[in-house]
PDB file of C-alpha atoms in Angstrom:
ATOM      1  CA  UNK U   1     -20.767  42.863  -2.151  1.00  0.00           C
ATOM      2  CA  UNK U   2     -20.665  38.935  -2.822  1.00  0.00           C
ATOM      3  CA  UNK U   3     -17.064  39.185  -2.674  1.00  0.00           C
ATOM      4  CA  UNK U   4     -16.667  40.958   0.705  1.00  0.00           C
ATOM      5  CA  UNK U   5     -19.175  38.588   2.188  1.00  0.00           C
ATOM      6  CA  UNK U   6     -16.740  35.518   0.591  1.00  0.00           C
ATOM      7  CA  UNK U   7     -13.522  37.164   2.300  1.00  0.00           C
ATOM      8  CA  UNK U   8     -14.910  36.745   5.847  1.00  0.00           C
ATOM      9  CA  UNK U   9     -16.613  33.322   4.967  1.00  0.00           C
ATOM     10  CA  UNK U  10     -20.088  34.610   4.927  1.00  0.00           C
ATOM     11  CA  UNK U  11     -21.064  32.313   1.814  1.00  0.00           C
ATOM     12  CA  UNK U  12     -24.751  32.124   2.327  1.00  0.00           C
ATOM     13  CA  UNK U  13     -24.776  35.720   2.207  1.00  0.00           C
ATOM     14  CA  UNK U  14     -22.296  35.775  -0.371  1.00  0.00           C
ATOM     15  CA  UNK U  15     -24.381  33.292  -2.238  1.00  0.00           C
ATOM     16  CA  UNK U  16     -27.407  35.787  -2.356  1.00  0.00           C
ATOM     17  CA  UNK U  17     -25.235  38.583  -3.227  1.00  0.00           C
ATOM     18  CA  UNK U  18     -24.200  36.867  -6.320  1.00  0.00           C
ATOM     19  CA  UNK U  19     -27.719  35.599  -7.251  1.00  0.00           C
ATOM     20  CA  UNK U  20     -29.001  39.033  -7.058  1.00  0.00           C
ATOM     21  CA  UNK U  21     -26.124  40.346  -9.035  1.00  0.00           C
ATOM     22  CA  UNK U  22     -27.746  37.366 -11.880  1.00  0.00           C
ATOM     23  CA  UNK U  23     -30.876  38.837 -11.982  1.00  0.00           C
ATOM     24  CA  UNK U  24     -29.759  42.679 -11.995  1.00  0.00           C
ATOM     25  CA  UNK U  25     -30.732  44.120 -15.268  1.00  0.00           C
ATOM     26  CA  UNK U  26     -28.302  44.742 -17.526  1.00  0.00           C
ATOM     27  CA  UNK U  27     -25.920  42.065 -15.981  1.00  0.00           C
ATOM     28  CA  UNK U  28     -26.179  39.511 -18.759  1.00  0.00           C
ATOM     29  CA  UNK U  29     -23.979  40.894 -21.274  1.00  0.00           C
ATOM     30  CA  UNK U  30     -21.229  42.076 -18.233  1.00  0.00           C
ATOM     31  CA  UNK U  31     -17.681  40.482 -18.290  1.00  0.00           C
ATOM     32  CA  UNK U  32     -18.583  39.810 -14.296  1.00  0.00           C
ATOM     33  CA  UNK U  33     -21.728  37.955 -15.125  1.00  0.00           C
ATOM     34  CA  UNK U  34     -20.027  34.350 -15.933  1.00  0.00           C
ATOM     35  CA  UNK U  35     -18.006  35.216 -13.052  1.00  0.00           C
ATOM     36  CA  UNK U  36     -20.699  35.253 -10.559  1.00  0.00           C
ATOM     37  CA  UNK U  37     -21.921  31.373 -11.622  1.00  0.00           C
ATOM     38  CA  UNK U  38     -18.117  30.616 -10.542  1.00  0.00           C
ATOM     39  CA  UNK U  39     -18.266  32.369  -7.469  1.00  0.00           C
ATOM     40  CA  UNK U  40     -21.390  30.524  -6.342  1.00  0.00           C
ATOM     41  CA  UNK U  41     -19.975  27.483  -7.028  1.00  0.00           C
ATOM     42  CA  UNK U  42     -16.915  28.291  -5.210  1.00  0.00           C
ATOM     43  CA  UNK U  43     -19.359  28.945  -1.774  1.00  0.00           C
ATOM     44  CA  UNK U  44     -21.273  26.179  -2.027  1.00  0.00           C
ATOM     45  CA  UNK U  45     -17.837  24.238  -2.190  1.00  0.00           C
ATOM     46  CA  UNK U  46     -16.863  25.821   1.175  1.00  0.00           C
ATOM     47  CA  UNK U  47     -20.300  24.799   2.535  1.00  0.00           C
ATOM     48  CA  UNK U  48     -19.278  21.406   1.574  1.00  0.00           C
ATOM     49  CA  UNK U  49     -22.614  21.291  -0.803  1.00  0.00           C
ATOM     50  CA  UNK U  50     -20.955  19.322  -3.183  1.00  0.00           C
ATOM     51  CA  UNK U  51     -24.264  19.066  -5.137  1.00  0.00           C
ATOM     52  CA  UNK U  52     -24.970  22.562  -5.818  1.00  0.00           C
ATOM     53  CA  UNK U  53     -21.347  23.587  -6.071  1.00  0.00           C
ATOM     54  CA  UNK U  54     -21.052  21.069  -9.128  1.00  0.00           C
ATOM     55  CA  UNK U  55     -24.087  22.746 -10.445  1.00  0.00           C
ATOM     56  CA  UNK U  56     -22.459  25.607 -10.340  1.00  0.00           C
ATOM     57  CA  UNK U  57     -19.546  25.101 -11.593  1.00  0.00           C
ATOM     58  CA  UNK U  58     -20.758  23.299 -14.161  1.00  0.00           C
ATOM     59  CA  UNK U  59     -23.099  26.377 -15.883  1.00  0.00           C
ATOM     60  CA  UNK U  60     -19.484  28.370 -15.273  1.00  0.00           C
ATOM     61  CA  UNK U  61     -17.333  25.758 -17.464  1.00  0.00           C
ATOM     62  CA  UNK U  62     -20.607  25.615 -20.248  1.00  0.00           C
ATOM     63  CA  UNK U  63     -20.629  29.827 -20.605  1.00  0.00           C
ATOM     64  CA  UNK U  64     -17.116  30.723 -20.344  1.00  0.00           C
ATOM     65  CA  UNK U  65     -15.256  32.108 -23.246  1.00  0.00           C
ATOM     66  CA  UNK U  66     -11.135  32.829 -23.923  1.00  0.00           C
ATOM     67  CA  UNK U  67     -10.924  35.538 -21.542  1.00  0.00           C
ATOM     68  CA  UNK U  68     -12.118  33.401 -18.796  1.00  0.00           C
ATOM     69  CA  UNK U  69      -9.528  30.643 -19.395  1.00  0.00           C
ATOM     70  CA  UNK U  70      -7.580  31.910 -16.195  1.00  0.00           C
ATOM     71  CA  UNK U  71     -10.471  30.666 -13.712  1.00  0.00           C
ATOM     72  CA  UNK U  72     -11.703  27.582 -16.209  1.00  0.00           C
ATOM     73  CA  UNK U  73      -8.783  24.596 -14.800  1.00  0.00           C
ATOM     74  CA  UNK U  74      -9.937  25.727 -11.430  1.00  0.00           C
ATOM     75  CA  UNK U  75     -13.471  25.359 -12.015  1.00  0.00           C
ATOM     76  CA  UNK U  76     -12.958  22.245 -13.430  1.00  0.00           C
ATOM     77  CA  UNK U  77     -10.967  21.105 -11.307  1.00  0.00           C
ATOM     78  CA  UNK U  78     -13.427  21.736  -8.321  1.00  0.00           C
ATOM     79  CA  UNK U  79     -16.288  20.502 -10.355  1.00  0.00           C
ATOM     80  CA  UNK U  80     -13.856  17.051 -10.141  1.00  0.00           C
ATOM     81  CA  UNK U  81     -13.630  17.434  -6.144  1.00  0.00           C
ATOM     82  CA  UNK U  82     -17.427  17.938  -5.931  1.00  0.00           C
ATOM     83  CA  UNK U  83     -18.321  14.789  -8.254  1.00  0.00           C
ATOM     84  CA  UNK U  84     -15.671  12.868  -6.403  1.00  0.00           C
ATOM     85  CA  UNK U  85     -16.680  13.448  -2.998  1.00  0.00           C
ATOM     86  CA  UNK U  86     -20.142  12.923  -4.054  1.00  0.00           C
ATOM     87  CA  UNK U  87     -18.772   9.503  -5.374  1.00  0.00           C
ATOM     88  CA  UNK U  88     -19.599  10.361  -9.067  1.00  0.00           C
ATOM     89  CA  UNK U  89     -16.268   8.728  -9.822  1.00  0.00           C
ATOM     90  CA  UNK U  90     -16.918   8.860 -14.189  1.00  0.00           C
ATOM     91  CA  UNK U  91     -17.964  12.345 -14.161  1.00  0.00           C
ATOM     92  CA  UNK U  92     -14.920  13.483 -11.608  1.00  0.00           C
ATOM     93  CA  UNK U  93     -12.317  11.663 -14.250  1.00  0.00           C
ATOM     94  CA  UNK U  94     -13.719  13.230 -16.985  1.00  0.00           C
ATOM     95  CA  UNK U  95     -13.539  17.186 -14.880  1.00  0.00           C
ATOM     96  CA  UNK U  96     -10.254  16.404 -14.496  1.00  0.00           C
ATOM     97  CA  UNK U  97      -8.869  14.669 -17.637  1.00  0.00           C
ATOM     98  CA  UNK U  98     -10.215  17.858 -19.354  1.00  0.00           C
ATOM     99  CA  UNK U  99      -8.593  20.828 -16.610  1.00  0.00           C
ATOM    100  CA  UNK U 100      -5.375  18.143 -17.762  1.00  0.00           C
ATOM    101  CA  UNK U 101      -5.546  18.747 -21.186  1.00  0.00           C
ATOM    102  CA  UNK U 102      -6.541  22.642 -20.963  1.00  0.00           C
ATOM    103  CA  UNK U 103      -3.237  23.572 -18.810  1.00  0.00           C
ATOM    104  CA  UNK U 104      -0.104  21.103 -19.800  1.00  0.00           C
ATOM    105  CA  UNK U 105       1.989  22.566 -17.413  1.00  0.00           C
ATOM    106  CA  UNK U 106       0.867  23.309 -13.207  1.00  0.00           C
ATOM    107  CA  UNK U 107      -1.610  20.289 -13.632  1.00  0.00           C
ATOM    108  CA  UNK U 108      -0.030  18.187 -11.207  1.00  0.00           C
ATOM    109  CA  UNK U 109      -3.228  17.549  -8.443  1.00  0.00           C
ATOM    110  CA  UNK U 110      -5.416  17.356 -11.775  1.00  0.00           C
ATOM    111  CA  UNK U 111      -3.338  14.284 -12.506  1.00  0.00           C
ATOM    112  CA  UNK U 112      -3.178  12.633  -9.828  1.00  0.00           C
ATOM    113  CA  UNK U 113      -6.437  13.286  -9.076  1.00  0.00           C
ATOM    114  CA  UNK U 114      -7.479  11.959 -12.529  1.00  0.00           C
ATOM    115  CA  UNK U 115      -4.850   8.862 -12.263  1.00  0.00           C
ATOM    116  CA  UNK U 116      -6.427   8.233  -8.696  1.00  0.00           C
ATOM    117  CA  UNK U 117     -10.228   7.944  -9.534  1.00  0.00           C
ATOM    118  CA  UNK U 118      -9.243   5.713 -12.921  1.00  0.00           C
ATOM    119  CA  UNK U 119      -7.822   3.587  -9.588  1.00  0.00           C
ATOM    120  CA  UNK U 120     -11.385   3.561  -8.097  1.00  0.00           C
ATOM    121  CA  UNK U 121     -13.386   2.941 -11.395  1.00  0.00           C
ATOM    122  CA  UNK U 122     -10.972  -0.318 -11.624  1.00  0.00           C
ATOM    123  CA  UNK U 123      -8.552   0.984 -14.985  1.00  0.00           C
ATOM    124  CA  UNK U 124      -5.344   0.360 -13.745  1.00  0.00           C
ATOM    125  CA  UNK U 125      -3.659   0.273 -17.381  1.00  0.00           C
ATOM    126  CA  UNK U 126      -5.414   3.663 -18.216  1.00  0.00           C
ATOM    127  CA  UNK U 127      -4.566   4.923 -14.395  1.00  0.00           C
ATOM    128  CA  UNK U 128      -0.784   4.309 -15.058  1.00  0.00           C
ATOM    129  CA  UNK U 129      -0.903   5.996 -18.550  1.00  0.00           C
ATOM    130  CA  UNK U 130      -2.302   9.174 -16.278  1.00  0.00           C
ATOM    131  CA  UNK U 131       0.048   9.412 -13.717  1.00  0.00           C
ATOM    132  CA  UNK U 132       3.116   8.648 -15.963  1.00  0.00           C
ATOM    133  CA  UNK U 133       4.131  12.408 -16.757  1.00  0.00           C
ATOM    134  CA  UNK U 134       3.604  13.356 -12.751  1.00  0.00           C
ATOM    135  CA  UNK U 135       5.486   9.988 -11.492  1.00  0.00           C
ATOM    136  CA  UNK U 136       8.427  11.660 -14.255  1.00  0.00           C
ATOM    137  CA  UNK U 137       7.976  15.073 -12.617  1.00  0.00           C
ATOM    138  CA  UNK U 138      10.627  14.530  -9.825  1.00  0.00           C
ATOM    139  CA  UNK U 139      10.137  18.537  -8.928  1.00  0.00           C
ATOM    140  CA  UNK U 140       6.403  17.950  -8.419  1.00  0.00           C
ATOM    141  CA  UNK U 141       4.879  17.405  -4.731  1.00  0.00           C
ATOM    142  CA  UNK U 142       3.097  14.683  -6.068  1.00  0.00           C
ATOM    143  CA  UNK U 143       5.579  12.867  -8.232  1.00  0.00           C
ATOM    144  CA  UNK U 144       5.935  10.016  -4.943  1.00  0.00           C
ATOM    145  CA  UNK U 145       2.198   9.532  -4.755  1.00  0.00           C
ATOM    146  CA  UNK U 146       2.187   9.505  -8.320  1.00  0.00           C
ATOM    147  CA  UNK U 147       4.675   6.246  -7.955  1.00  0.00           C
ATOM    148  CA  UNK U 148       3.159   4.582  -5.433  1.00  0.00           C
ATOM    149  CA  UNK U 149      -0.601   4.769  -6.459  1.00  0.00           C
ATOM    150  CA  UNK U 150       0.978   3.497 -10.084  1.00  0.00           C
ATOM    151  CA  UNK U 151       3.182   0.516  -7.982  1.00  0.00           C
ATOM    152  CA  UNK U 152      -0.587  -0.431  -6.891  1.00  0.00           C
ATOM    153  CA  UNK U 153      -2.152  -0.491 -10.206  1.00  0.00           C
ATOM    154  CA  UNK U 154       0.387  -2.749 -11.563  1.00  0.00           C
ATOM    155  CA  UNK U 155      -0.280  -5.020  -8.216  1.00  0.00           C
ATOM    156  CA  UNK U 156      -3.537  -5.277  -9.157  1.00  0.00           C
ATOM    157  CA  UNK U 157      -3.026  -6.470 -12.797  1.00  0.00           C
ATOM    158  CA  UNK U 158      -0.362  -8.515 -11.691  1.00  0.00           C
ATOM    159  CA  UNK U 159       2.691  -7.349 -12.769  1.00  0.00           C
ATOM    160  CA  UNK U 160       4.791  -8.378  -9.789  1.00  0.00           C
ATOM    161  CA  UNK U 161       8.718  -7.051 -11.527  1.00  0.00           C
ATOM    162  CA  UNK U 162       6.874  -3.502 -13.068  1.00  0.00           C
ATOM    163  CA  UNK U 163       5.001  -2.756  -9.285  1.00  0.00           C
ATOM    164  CA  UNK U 164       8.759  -4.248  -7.537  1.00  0.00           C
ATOM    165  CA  UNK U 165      11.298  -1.580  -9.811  1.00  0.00           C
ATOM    166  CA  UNK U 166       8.158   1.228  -9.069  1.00  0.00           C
ATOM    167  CA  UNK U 167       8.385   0.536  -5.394  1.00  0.00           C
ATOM    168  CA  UNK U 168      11.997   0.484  -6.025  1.00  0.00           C
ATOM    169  CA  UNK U 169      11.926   3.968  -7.460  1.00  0.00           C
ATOM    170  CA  UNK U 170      10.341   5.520  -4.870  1.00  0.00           C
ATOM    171  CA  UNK U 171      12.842   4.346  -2.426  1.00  0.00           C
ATOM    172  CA  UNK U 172      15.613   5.638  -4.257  1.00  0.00           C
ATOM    173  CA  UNK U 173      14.622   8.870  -5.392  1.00  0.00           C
ATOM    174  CA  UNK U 174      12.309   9.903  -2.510  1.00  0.00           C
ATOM    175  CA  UNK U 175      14.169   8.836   0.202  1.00  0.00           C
ATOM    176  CA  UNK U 176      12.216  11.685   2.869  1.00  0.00           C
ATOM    177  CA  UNK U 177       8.351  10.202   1.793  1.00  0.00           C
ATOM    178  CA  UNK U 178       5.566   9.754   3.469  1.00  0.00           C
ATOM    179  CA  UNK U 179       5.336   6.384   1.305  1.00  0.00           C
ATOM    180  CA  UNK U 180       8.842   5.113   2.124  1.00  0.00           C
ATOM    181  CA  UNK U 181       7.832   2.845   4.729  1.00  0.00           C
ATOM    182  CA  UNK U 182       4.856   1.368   2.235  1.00  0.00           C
ATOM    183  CA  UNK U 183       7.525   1.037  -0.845  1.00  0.00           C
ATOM    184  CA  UNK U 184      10.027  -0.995   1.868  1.00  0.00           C
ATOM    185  CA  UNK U 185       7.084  -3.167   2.468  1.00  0.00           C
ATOM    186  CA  UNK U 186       5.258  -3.702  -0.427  1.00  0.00           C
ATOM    187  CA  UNK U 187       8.760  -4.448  -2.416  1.00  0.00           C
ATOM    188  CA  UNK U 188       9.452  -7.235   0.029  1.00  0.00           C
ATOM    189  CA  UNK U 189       6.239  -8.423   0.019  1.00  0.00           C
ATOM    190  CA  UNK U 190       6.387  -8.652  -4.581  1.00  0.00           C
ATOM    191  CA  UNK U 191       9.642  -9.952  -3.414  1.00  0.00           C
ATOM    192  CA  UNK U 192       8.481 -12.776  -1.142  1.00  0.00           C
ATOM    193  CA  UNK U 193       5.409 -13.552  -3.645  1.00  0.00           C
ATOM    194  CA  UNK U 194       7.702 -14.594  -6.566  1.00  0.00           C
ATOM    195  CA  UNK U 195      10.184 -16.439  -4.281  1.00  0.00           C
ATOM    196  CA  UNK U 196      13.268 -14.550  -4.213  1.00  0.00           C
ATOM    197  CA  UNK U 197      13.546 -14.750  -0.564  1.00  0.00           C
ATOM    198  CA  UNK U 198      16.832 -13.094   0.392  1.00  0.00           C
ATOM    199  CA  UNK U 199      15.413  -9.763  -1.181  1.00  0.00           C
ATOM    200  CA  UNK U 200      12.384 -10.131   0.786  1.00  0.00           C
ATOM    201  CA  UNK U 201      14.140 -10.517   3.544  1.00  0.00           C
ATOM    202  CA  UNK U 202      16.502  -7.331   3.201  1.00  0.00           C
ATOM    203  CA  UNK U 203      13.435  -4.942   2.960  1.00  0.00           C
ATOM    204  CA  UNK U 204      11.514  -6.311   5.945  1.00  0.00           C
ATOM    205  CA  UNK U 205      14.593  -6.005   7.968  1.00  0.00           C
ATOM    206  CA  UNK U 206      15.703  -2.301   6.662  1.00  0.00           C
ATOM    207  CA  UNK U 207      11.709  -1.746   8.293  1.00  0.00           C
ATOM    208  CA  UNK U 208      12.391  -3.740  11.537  1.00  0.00           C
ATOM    209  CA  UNK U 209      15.480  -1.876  12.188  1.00  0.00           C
ATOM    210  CA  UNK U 210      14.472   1.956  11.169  1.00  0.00           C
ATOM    211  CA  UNK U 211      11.047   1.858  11.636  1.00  0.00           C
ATOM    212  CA  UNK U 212      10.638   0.400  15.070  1.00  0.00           C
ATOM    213  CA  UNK U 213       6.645   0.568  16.218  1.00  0.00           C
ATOM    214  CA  UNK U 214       5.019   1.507  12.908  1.00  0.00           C
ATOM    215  CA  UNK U 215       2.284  -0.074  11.435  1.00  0.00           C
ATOM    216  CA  UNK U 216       5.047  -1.344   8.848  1.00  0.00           C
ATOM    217  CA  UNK U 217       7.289  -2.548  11.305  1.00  0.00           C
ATOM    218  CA  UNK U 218       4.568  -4.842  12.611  1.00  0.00           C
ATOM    219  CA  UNK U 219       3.819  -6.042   9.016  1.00  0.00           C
ATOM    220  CA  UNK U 220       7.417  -6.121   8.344  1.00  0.00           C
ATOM    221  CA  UNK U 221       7.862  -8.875  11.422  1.00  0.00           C
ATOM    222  CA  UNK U 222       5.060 -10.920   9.936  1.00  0.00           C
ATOM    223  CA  UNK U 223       6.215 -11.196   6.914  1.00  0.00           C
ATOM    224  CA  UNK U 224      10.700 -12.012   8.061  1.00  0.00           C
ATOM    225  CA  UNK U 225       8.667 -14.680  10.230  1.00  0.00           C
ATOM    226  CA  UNK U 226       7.136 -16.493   7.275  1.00  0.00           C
ATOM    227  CA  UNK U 227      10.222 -15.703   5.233  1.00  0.00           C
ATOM    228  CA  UNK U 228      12.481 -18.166   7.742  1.00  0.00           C
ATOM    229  CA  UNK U 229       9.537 -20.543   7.655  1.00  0.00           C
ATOM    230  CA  UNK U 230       9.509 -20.548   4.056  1.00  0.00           C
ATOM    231  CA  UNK U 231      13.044 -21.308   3.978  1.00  0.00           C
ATOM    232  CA  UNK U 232      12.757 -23.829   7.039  1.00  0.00           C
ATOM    233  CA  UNK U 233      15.252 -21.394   9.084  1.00  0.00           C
ATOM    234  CA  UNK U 234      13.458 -20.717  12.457  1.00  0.00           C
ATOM    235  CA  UNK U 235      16.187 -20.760  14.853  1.00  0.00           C
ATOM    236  CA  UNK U 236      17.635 -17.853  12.703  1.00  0.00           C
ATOM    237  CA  UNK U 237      14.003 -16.110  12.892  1.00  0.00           C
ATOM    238  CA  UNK U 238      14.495 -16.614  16.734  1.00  0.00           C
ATOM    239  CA  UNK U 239      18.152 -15.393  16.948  1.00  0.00           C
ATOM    240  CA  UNK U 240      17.508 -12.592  14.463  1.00  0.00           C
ATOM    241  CA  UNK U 241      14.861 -11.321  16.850  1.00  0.00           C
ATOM    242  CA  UNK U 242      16.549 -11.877  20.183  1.00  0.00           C
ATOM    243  CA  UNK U 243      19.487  -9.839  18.465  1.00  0.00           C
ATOM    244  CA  UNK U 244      17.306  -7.059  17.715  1.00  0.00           C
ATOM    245  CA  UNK U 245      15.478  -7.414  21.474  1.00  0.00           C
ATOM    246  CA  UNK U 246      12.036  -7.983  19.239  1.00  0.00           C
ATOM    247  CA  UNK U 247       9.690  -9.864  21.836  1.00  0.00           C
ATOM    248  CA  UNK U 248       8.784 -13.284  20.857  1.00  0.00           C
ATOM    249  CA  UNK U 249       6.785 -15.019  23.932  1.00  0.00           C
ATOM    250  CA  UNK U 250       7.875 -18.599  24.680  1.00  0.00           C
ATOM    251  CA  UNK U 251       4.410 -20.170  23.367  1.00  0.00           C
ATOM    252  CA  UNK U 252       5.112 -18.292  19.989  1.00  0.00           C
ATOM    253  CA  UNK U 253       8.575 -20.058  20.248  1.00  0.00           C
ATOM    254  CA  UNK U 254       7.203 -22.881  20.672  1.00  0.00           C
ATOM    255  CA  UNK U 255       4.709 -23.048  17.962  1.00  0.00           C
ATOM    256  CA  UNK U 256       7.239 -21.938  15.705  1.00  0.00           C
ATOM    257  CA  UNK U 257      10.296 -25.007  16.604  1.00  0.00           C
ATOM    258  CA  UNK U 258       7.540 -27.799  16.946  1.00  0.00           C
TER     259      UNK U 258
END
């Protein structure tokens, strides 16, 4: 009955289904009874009631044996989701550290997952340890995310060349990404910070010219402008831009020459 109520999204009545099933004599030592902790969970998730689901979820992952192991990464891995929206960062990286370790292969969201909230609790070394066997999983949907969020954690502790040749890597082996753009821009950007100009100035110019009104593009004009000033070129800022019919008013012109 639970389960017909789940089908057509009827979870509160699906939830009472299941907790009378609980309470049914003789449903204790059933193969279904575990089973029915996991289904709760599982409508309380769909409610978005993070807190019960994890409760949930949580007595399912404590009771189940061998023959359960088929639902177990998924529990786990939703008992991760519920912590993490709930902002329970710790106990969502250990959920999914563990649904990691219990299925080696067809883990990929668990990873990143995992290597994303060690992001959040600040352990960028122990984040790019994570996400190392999904970045090197070129099949994976994730493998690009997997590169970027690692280019970030070596940002943040500072490892300009490691974050620059991660960038780098997304760019050349993900050329259709959703994090192209970023990878173009935050290379030039590592680029500009440790002074190698003319590299700098190649990836905010492959942005200007492909990328025209994106949120990168507009970063990516910023950033050429104080390249030129760095290098005490403005005239060939100017020309560059009037070449490419990028609008530079005569004030900014101005400010710029004088």
């Amino acid at each position: 009955a639970g389960e017909s109520k789940f089908k057509i999204k009827k979870y509160s009545l699906a939830i009472q289904s299941y907790k009378n099933y609980l309470t049914t004599p003789g449903a204790y030592g059933s193969t279904y009874y575990n089973l029915a902790n996991y289904n709760i969970g599982y409508c309380y998730f769909k409610q978005e009631n993070y807190n019960e689901a994890s409760v949930w979820f949580r007595k399912y992952i404590d009771k189940q044996d061998e023959t359960e192991q088929v639902y177990l990464y998924d529990a786990l891995v939703r008992l991760g989701d519920s912590y993490f929206v709930q902002r329970k960062y710790n106990q969502a990286e250990a959920a999914y550290k563990i649904a990691v370790e219990i299925k080696p292969d067809e883990n990929d969201y668990a990873i990143f997952q995992q290597g994303f909230t060690l992001g959040i609790l600040r352990k960028y070394k122990e984040k790019i340890l994570a996400l190392q066997p999904l970045a090197e999983r070129k099949s994976s949907l994730f493998a690009d995310d997997a590169l970027f969020e690692t280019g970030k954690a070596y940002i943040q502790l500072n490892e300009t060349d490691s974050a620059i040749s991660t960038y780098e890597k997304v760019i050349d082996q993900f050329p259709n990404s959703n994090y192209l753009k970023k990878s173009y821009l935050q290379s030039g950007l590592m680029f500009f910070n440790k002074g190698d100009n003319e590299k700098a100035e190649e990836k905010f110019k492959f942005l200007i010219e492909n990328f025209k009104g994106s949120e990168e593009y507009k970063e990516a004009l910023v950033a050429l402008k104080n390249v030129y000033l760095d290098k005490n070129n403005v005239n060939a800022y100017i020309a560059y831009a009037k070449d490419n019919k990028i609008d530079i008013s005569s004030n900014e012109q101005d400010s710029l020459l004088y």
